[in-house]
Every structure is written in C-alpha cells, then in structure tokens.
Tab-separated table of C-alpha atoms in Angstrom:
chain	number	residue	atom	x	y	z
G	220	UNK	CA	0.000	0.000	0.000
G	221	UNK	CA	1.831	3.329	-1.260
G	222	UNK	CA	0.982	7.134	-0.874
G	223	UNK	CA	1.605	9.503	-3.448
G	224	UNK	CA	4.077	12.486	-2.452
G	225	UNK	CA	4.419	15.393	-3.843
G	226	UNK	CA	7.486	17.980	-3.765
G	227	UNK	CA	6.665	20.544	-0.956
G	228	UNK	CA	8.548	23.568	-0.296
G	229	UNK	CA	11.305	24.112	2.514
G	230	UNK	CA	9.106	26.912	4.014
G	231	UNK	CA	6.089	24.752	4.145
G	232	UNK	CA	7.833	22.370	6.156
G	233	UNK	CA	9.650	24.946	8.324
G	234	UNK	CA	5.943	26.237	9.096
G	235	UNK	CA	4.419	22.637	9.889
G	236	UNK	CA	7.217	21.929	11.965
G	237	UNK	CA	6.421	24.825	14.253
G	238	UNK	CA	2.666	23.513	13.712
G	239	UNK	CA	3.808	19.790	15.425
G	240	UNK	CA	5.334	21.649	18.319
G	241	UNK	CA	1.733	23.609	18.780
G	242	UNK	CA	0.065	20.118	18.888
G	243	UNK	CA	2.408	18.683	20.829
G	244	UNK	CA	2.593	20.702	23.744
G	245	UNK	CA	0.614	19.453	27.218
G	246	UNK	CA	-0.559	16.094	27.449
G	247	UNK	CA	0.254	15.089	23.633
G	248	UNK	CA	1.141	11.703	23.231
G	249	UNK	CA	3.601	12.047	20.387
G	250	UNK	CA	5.756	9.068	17.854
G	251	UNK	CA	7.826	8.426	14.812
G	252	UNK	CA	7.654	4.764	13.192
G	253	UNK	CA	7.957	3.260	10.326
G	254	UNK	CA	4.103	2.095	9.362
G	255	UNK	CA	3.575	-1.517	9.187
G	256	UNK	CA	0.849	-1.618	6.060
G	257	UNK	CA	2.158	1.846	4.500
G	258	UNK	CA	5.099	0.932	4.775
G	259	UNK	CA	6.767	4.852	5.028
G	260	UNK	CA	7.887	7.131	7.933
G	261	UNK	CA	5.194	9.369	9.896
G	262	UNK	CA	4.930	11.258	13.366
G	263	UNK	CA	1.549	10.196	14.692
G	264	UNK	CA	0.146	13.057	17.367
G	265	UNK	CA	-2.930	12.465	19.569
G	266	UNK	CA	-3.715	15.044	22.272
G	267	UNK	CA	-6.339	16.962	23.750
G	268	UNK	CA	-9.245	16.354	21.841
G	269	UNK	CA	-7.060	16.736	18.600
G	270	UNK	CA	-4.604	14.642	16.868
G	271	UNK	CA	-2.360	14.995	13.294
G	272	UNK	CA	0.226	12.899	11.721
G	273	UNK	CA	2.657	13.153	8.553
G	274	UNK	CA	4.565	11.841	6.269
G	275	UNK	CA	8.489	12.255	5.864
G	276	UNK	CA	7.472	15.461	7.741
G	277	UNK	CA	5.036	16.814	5.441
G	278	UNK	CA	1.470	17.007	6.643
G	279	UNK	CA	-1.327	14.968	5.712
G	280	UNK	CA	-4.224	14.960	8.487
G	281	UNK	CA	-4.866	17.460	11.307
G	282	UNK	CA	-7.701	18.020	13.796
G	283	UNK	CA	-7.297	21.370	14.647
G	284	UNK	CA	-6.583	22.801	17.668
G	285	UNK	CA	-9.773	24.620	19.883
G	286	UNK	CA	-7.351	27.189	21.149
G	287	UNK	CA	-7.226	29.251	17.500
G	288	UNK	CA	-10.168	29.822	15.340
G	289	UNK	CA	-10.858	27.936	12.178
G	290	UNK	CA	-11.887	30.251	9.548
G	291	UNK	CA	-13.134	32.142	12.267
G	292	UNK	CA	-15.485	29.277	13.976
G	293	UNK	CA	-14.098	28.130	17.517
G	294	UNK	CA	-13.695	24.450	16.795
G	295	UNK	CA	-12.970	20.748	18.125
G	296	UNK	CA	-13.739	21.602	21.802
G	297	UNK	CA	-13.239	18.910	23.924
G	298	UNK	CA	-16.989	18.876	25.012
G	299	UNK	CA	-18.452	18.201	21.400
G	300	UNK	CA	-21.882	19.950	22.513
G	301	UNK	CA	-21.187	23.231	24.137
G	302	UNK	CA	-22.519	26.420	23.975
G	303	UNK	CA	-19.778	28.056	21.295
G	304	UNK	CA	-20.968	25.311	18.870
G	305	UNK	CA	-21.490	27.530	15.956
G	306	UNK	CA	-25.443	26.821	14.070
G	307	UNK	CA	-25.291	26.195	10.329
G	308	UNK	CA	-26.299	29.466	9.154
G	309	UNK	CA	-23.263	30.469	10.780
G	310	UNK	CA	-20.716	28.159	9.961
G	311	UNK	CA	-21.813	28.368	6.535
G	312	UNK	CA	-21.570	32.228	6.410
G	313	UNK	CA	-18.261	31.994	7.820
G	314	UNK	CA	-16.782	29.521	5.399
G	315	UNK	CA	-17.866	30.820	2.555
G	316	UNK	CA	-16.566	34.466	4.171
G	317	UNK	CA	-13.236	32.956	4.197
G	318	UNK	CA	-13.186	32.451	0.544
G	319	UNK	CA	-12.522	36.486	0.182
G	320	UNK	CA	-9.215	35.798	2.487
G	321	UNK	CA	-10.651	38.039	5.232
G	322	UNK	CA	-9.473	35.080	7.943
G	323	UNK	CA	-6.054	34.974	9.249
G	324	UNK	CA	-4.033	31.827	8.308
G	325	UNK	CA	-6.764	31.593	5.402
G	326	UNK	CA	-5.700	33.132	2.221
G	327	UNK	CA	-8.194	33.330	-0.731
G	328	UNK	CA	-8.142	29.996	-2.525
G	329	UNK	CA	-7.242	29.686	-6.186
G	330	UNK	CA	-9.915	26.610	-6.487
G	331	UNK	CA	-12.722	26.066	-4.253
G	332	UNK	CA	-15.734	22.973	-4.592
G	333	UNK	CA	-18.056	21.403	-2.626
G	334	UNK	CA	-16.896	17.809	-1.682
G	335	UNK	CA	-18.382	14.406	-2.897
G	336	UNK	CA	-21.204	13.853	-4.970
G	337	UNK	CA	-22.280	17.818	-4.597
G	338	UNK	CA	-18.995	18.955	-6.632
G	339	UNK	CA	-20.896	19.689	-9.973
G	340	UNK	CA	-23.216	22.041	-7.347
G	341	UNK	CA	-20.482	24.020	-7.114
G	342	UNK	CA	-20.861	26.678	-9.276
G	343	UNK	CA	-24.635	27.010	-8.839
G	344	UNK	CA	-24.448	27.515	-5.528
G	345	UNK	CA	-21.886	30.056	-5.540
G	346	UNK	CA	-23.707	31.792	-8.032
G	347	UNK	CA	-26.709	32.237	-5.006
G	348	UNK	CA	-26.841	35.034	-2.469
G	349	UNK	CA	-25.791	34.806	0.936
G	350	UNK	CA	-28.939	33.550	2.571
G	351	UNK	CA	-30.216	31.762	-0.638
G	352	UNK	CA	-26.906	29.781	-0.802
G	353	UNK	CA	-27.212	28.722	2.760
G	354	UNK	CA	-30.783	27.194	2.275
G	355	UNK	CA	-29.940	25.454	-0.795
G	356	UNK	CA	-26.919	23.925	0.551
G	357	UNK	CA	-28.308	22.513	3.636
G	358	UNK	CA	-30.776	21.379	1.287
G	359	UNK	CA	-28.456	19.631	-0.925
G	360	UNK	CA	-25.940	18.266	1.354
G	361	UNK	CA	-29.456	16.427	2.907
G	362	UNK	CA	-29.638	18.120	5.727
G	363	UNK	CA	-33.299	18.891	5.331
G	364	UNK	CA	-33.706	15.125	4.332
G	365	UNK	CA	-35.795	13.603	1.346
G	366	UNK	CA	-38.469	16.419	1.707
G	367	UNK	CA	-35.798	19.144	1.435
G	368	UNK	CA	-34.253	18.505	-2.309
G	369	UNK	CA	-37.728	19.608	-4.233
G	370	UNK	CA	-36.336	22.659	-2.336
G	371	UNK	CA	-33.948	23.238	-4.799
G	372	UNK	CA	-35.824	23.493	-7.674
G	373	UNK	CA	-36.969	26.700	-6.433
G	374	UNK	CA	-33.355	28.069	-7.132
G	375	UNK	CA	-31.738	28.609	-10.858
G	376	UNK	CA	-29.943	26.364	-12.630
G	377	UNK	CA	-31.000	23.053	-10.601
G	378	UNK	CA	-33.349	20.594	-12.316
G	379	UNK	CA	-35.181	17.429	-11.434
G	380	UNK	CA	-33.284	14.997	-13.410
G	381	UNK	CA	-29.910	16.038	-11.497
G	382	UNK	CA	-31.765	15.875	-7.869
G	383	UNK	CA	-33.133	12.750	-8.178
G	384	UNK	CA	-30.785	10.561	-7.616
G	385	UNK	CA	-28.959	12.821	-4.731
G	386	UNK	CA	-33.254	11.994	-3.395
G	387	UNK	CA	-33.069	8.504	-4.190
G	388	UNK	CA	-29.901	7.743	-2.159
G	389	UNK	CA	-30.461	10.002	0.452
G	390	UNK	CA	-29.376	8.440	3.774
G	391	UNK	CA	-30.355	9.652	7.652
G	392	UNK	CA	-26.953	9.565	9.266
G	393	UNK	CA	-26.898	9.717	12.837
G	394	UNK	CA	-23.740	9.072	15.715
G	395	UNK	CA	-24.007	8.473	19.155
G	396	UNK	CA	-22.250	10.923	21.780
G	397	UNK	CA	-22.293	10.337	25.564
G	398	UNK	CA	-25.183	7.506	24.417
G	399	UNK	CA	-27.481	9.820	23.351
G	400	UNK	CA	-28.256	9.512	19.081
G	401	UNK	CA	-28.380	12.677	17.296
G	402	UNK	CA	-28.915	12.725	13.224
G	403	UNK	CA	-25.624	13.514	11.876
G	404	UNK	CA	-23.792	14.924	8.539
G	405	UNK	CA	-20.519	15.785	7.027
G	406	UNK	CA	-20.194	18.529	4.377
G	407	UNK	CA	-16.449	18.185	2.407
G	408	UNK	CA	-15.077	21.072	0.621
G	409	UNK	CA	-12.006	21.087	-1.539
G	410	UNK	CA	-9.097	23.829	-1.204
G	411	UNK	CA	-6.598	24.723	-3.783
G	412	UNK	CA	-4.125	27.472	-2.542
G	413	UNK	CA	-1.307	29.736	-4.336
G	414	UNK	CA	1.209	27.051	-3.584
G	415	UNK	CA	1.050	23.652	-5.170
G	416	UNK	CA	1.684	22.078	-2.190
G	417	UNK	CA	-1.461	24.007	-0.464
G	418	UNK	CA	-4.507	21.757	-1.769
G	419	UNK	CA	-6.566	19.547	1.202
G	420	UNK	CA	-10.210	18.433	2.015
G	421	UNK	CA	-12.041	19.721	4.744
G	422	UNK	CA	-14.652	18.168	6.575
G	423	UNK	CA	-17.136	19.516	8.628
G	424	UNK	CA	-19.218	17.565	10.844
G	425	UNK	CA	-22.808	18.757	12.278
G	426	UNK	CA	-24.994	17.114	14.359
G	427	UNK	CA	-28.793	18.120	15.101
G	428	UNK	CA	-30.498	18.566	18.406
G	429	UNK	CA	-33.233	19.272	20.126
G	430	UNK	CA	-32.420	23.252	21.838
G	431	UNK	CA	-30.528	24.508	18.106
G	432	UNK	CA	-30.964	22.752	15.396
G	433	UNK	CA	-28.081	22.028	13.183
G	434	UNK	CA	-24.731	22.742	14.927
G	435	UNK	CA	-21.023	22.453	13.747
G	436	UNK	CA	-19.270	19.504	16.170
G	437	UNK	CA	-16.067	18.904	14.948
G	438	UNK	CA	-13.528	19.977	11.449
G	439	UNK	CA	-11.011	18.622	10.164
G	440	UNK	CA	-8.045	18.916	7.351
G	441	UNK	CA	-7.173	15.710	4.946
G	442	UNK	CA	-4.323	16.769	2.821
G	443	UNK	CA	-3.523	15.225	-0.788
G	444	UNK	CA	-3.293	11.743	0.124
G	445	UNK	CA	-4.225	8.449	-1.486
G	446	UNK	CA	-4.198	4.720	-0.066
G	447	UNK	CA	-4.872	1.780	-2.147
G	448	UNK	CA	-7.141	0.135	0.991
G	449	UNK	CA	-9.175	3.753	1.068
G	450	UNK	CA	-12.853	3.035	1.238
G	451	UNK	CA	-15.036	5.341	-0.826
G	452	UNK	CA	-17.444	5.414	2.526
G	453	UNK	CA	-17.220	8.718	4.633
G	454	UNK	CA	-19.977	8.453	7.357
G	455	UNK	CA	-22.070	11.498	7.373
G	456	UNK	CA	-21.212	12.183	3.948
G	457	UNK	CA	-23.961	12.644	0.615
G	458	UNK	CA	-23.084	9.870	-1.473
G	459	UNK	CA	-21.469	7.159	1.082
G	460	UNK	CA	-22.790	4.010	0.155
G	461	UNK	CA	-22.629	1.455	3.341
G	462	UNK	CA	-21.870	-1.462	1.095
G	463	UNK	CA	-18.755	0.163	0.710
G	464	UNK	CA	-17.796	-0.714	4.412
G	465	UNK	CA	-18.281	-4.279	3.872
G	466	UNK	CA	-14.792	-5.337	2.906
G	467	UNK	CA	-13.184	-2.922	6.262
G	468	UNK	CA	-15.716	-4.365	8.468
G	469	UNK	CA	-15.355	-7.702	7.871
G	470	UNK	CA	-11.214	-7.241	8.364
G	471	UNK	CA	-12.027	-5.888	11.626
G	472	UNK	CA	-14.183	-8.669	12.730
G	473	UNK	CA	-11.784	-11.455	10.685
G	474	UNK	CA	-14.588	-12.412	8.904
G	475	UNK	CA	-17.630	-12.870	11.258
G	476	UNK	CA	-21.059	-10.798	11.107
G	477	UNK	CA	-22.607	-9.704	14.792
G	478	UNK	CA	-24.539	-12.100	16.125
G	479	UNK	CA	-22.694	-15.146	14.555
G	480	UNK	CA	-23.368	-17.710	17.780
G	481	UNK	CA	-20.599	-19.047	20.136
G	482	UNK	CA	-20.412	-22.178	18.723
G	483	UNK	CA	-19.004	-21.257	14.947
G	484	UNK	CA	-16.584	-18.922	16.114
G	485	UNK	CA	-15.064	-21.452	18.174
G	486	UNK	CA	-15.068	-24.227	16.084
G	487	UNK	CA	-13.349	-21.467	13.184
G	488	UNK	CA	-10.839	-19.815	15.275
G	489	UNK	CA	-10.083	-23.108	17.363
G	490	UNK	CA	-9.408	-20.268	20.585
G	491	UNK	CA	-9.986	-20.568	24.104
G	492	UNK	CA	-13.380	-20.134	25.674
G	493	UNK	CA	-13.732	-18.428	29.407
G	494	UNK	CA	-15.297	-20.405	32.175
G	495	UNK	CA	-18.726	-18.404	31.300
G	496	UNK	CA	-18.630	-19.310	28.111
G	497	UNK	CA	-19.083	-15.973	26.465
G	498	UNK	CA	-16.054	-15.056	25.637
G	499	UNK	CA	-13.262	-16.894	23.026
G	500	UNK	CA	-9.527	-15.626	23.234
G	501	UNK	CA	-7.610	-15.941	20.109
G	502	UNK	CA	-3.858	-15.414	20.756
G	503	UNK	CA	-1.021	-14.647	17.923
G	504	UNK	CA	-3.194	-13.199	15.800
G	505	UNK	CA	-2.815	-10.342	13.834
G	506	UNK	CA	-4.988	-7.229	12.300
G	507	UNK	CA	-3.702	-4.382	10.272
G	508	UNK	CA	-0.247	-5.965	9.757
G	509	UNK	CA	0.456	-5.888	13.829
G	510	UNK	CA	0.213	-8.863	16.343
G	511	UNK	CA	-2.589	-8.932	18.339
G	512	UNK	CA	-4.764	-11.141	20.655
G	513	UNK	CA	-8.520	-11.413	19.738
G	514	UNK	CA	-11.615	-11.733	22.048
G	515	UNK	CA	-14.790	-12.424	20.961
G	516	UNK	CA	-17.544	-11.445	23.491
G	517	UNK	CA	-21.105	-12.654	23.032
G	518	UNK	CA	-24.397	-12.073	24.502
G	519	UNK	CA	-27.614	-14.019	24.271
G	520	UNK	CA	-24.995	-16.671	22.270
G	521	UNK	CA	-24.811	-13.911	20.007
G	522	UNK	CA	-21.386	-12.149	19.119
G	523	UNK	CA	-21.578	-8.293	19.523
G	524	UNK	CA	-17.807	-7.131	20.424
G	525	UNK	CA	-14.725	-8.114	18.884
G	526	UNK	CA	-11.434	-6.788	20.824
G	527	UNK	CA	-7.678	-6.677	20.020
G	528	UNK	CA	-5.214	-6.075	22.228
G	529	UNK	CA	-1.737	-5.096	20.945
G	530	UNK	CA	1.646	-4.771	22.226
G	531	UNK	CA	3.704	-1.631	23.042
G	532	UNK	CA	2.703	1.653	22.384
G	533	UNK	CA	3.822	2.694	19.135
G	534	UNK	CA	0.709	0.307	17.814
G	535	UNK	CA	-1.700	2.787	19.328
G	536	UNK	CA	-0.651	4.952	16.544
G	537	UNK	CA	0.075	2.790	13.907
G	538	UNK	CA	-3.868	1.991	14.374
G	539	UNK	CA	-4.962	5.269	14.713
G	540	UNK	CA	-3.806	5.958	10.719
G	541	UNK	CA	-4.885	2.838	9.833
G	542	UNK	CA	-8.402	3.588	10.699
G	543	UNK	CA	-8.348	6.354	9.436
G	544	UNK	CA	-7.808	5.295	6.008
G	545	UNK	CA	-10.389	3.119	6.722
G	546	UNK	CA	-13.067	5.168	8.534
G	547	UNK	CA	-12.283	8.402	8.253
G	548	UNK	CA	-12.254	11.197	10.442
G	549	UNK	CA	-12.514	10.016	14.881
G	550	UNK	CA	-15.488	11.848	16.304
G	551	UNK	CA	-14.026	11.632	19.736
G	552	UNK	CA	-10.638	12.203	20.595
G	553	UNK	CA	-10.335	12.352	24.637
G	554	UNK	CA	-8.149	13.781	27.221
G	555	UNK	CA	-6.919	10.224	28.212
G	556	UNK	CA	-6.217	9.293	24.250
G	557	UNK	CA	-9.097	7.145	23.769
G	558	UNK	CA	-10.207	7.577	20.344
G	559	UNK	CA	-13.930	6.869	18.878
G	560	UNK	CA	-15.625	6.092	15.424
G	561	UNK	CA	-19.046	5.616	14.993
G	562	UNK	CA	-21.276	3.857	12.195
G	563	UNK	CA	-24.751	3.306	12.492
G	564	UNK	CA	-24.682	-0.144	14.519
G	565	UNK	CA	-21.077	-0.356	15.414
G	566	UNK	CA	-18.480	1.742	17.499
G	567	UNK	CA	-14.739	1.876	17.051
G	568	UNK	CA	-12.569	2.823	20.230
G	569	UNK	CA	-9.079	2.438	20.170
G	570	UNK	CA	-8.244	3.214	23.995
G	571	UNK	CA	-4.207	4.418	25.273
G	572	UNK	CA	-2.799	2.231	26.831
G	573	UNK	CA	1.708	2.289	26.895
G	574	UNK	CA	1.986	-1.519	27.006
G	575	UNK	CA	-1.235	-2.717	25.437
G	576	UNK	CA	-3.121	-0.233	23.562
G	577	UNK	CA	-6.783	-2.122	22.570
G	578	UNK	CA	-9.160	-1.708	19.740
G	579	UNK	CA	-12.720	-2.864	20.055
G	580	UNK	CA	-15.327	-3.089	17.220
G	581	UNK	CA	-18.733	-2.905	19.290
G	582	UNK	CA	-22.341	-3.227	17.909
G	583	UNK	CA	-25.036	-1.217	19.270
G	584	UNK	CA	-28.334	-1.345	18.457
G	585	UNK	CA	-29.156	2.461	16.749
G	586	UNK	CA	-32.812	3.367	18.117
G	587	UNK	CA	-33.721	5.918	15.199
C-alpha cells in the first residue's frame, strides 16, 4: 500500500514543523515509526481532543486545535456539545466568508468545490446570495432530508433529473455521543491554494439537536493523500454508500457478522473459551499488519464485540492511521487518548494504553 508524495517547499515544512510543536505541547502523546501496512515514515500526534500525523514530515491529516479559530469558527472543543458550537447558518456564512481571504491563516483559494457527490453544485451555488446559498446547501448536502431537495428546484440552474438521484440515495446519518443519538452529517469542501503544495479536504461535521438545530461539532483537514485500501465510505457524507464498508468491516471482525453464535466462532478460530462461556480468546493473531490477541464477546450466544489487544505503544498509533484510512475522520478524541468512530450499529474505540493499547469493534443497536 503506497501514498503519493508530492514535492513541498522548505518553508512549508519549516511552518508545519512549528505547527507539530503547537500540537504537541501538554498532554500530547507524540511518535515516529515506520508504518507496518504503508510501509513509510510518519509522526503520529494524539492530544487533547485533537490529533495529526505526517509523512516524511510533510502534513497529511490534522484536527485542529480549539485554542485558535478555524476560519473564524471556535472548533474541536473537547466537550463536542457546548454552547460556542457555531449553528449552520453560521458556519456556513463563515466559510464561505473565508473564501474572500478576510481570515487569518486563510488566504483566498485559487480553487474552491463542494466535496463528494455535490462537486458539480459548485458553481450554482456560488452563483446564489448569501442567505439563498445557505438554504440550498443545507438542502443539498441532505440536511433537510428527502423532503428538502424539491427545495432546490426553487433556485436557478437546478433541475429534477440532477436531484433525483442525490433523493433517491439520500441516507439519515446519525452518531451516538455520551449515548445519546443525534442525526448527523458531514459537508467536504475542496481547497486549492497559491502554492502547489497548499490543496486539502475539509470536513465539517454537524450534528442536530433538540435546543438549536443544526450545529457544527467537529472539522477537520485531509491533505492530498491516497491509499490503495481507502474506502469510498465517509460516514455522514452525501453519497457514502454502506456497502462500501463491507470489505473494512469484515477485516475488523476477521470475517464474522454480529450475532454469529458461540459455537461457529469457536469451532473457526479453534481459541480458548472463558469459564462463562461468552467469551473466546484468540492469541497470535494479527490485524492491520500488527500482532494482536482477539476476544470475541457474546451475549444471548450472540457475538456483539470483537477486541484486540496489541503490544507496546507505538501500535496505538500505527492503528490510529490505519483507521483512518479506513473510517475516516474520529469523532471523539479524549483527554486520556481514547479515540472513537461511529457507524450506524457499530463503534470503534481504540483506547491508550503504553503496554497494550486495545481496539474494540462494538455493535449497538441504533434506536432511530
């Protein structure tokens, strides 16, 4: 598995340098390895509520840090929902603002698109006024779910034949945060800057509630970067198709669905069952190129966790990327390390740990 590098300036990497010391400051758990799948050099950071790693020093994924604006919107707090959570009306403004170069650290992009399946949108929408642009975004991006795309019509240049199938494949994202379920989305835009080292994805992640509707949760940066094992599935994201997860989810669980019963796991994996008999222990195993020990946990004689439990802690961060080639963007990154994705019945949680980091692939039923 290879990534694709590009020649990046001196000054660039002068800058990002003094950008790693930023992250790494406090309680940042910080290494340098050689990647066991990609096989190239990176410095993996995970800290307070943010994390970053690159390549041969040059950068490739950052959370931000909630200490300095993002295009003026006070991001990535450690508390997802708080009460500087910026609404979508705002976000939106602000983004879009930024365009224009009026943001520090932001300078006026030579390209700009929408991300994903809304990219041919691009120019329609930009061609909107301020509040008109906001509506029909949050309409488009399916925000305002199936109901809210004949919404576009109402707006130039958009016709039925292109809406329909954003209608027809519309899906009602959620994610679960502190166990509560709240409908979730992901809007991706795509940067080109002056340099030719300064193009990246951002993605912006909103969840709904009850008290304010639509509010911005968490962004982050994805650099130019390409992985032959990248799934096409972003959760949140118009356009992610779940089937697309099939092949990373059934790595992570070597092969067995939720709910596969005691007895065929044991008899495939020939491990060791616990004196309760809900539990099977798999040693010398492997996932994602590093040795691990599996257990399989099971309820009701049905399996619903698989867990792996590595050795030494530069495999905490050897995971950590390759998830995220995998899944994407963490929605939780906390104080202690322990680092969350969530699908719609399953969450990911890789948890700190200097001796034997663990990763567990849960299932949860999602209550819509």
């Amino acid at each position: 598995m290879h990534s694709y590098l590009n020649k990046k300036s001196k000054t660039f990497l002068v800058l990002f340098c003094l950008l790693s010391l930023f992250f790494s400051t406090a309680f940042a758990k910080t290494t340098s390895f050689t990647h066991p799948e990609i096989g190239e050099y990176m410095t993996v950071t995970v800290n307070n509520g943010n994390a970053n790693f690159e390549i041969y020093g040059f950068p490739y994924y950052v959370v931000p840090a909630n200490n300095r604006r993002h295009r003026g919107l006070k991001v990535n707090n450690q508390d997802l929902i708080n009460k500087e959570n910026a609404d979508f009306e705002t976000a939106i403004t602000k983004i879009f603002e930024s365009l224009d170069g009026r943001y520090e650290r932001f300078p006026k992009p030579q390209k700009f698109t929408l991300g994903g399946v809304l990219e041919p949108f691009t120019d329609r929408i930009l061609a909107l006024n301020a509040e008109d642009r906001i509506l029909a975004l949050k309409a488009l991006a399916g925000f305002d779910g199936k109901e809210g795309y004949d919404t576009l019509l109402n707006y130039p240049g958009f016709s039925e034949e292109e809406i329909a199938p954003l209608r027809e494949n519309h899906v009602d994202f959620t994610a679960r945060i502190r166990k509560n379920i709240y409908p979730y989305r992901v809007l991706q835009f795509y940067f080109e800057e002056e340099d030719s080292y300064e193009y990246y994805n951002e993605r912006y992640a909103f969840v709904k509630t009850q008290r304010r509707d639509w509010i911005l949760i968490r962004v982050a940066t994805e650099y130019n970067i390409d992985y032959a094992q990248r799934t096409p599935y972003i959760h949140g994201l118009s356009g992610s198709n779940v089937q697309d997860l099939k092949a990373s989810n059934d790595e992570a669980s070597q092969g067995f669905s939720f709910e596969t019963n005691f007895d065929t796991v044991l008899q495939a994996t020939g491990g060791t069952p616990n004196k309760k008999g809900n539990a099977i222990t798999v040693k010398d195993s492997s996932l994602y190129r590093m040795p691990a020990d599996i257990t399989y946990s099971f309820d009701d004689n049905k399996l619903y966790k698989v867990k792996y439990t590595f050795s030494g802690s530069k495999s905490f961060f050897s995971a950590f990327v390759s998830l995220y080639v995998r899944y994407y963007d963490p929605l939780i990154i906390t104080i202690g390390g322990e680092t969350s994705w969530f699908l719609e019945d399953m969450i990911i949680s890789l948890k700190w740990d200097s001796k034997k980091p663990t990763l567990t692939f849960e299932q949860y039923l999602n209550e819509k």
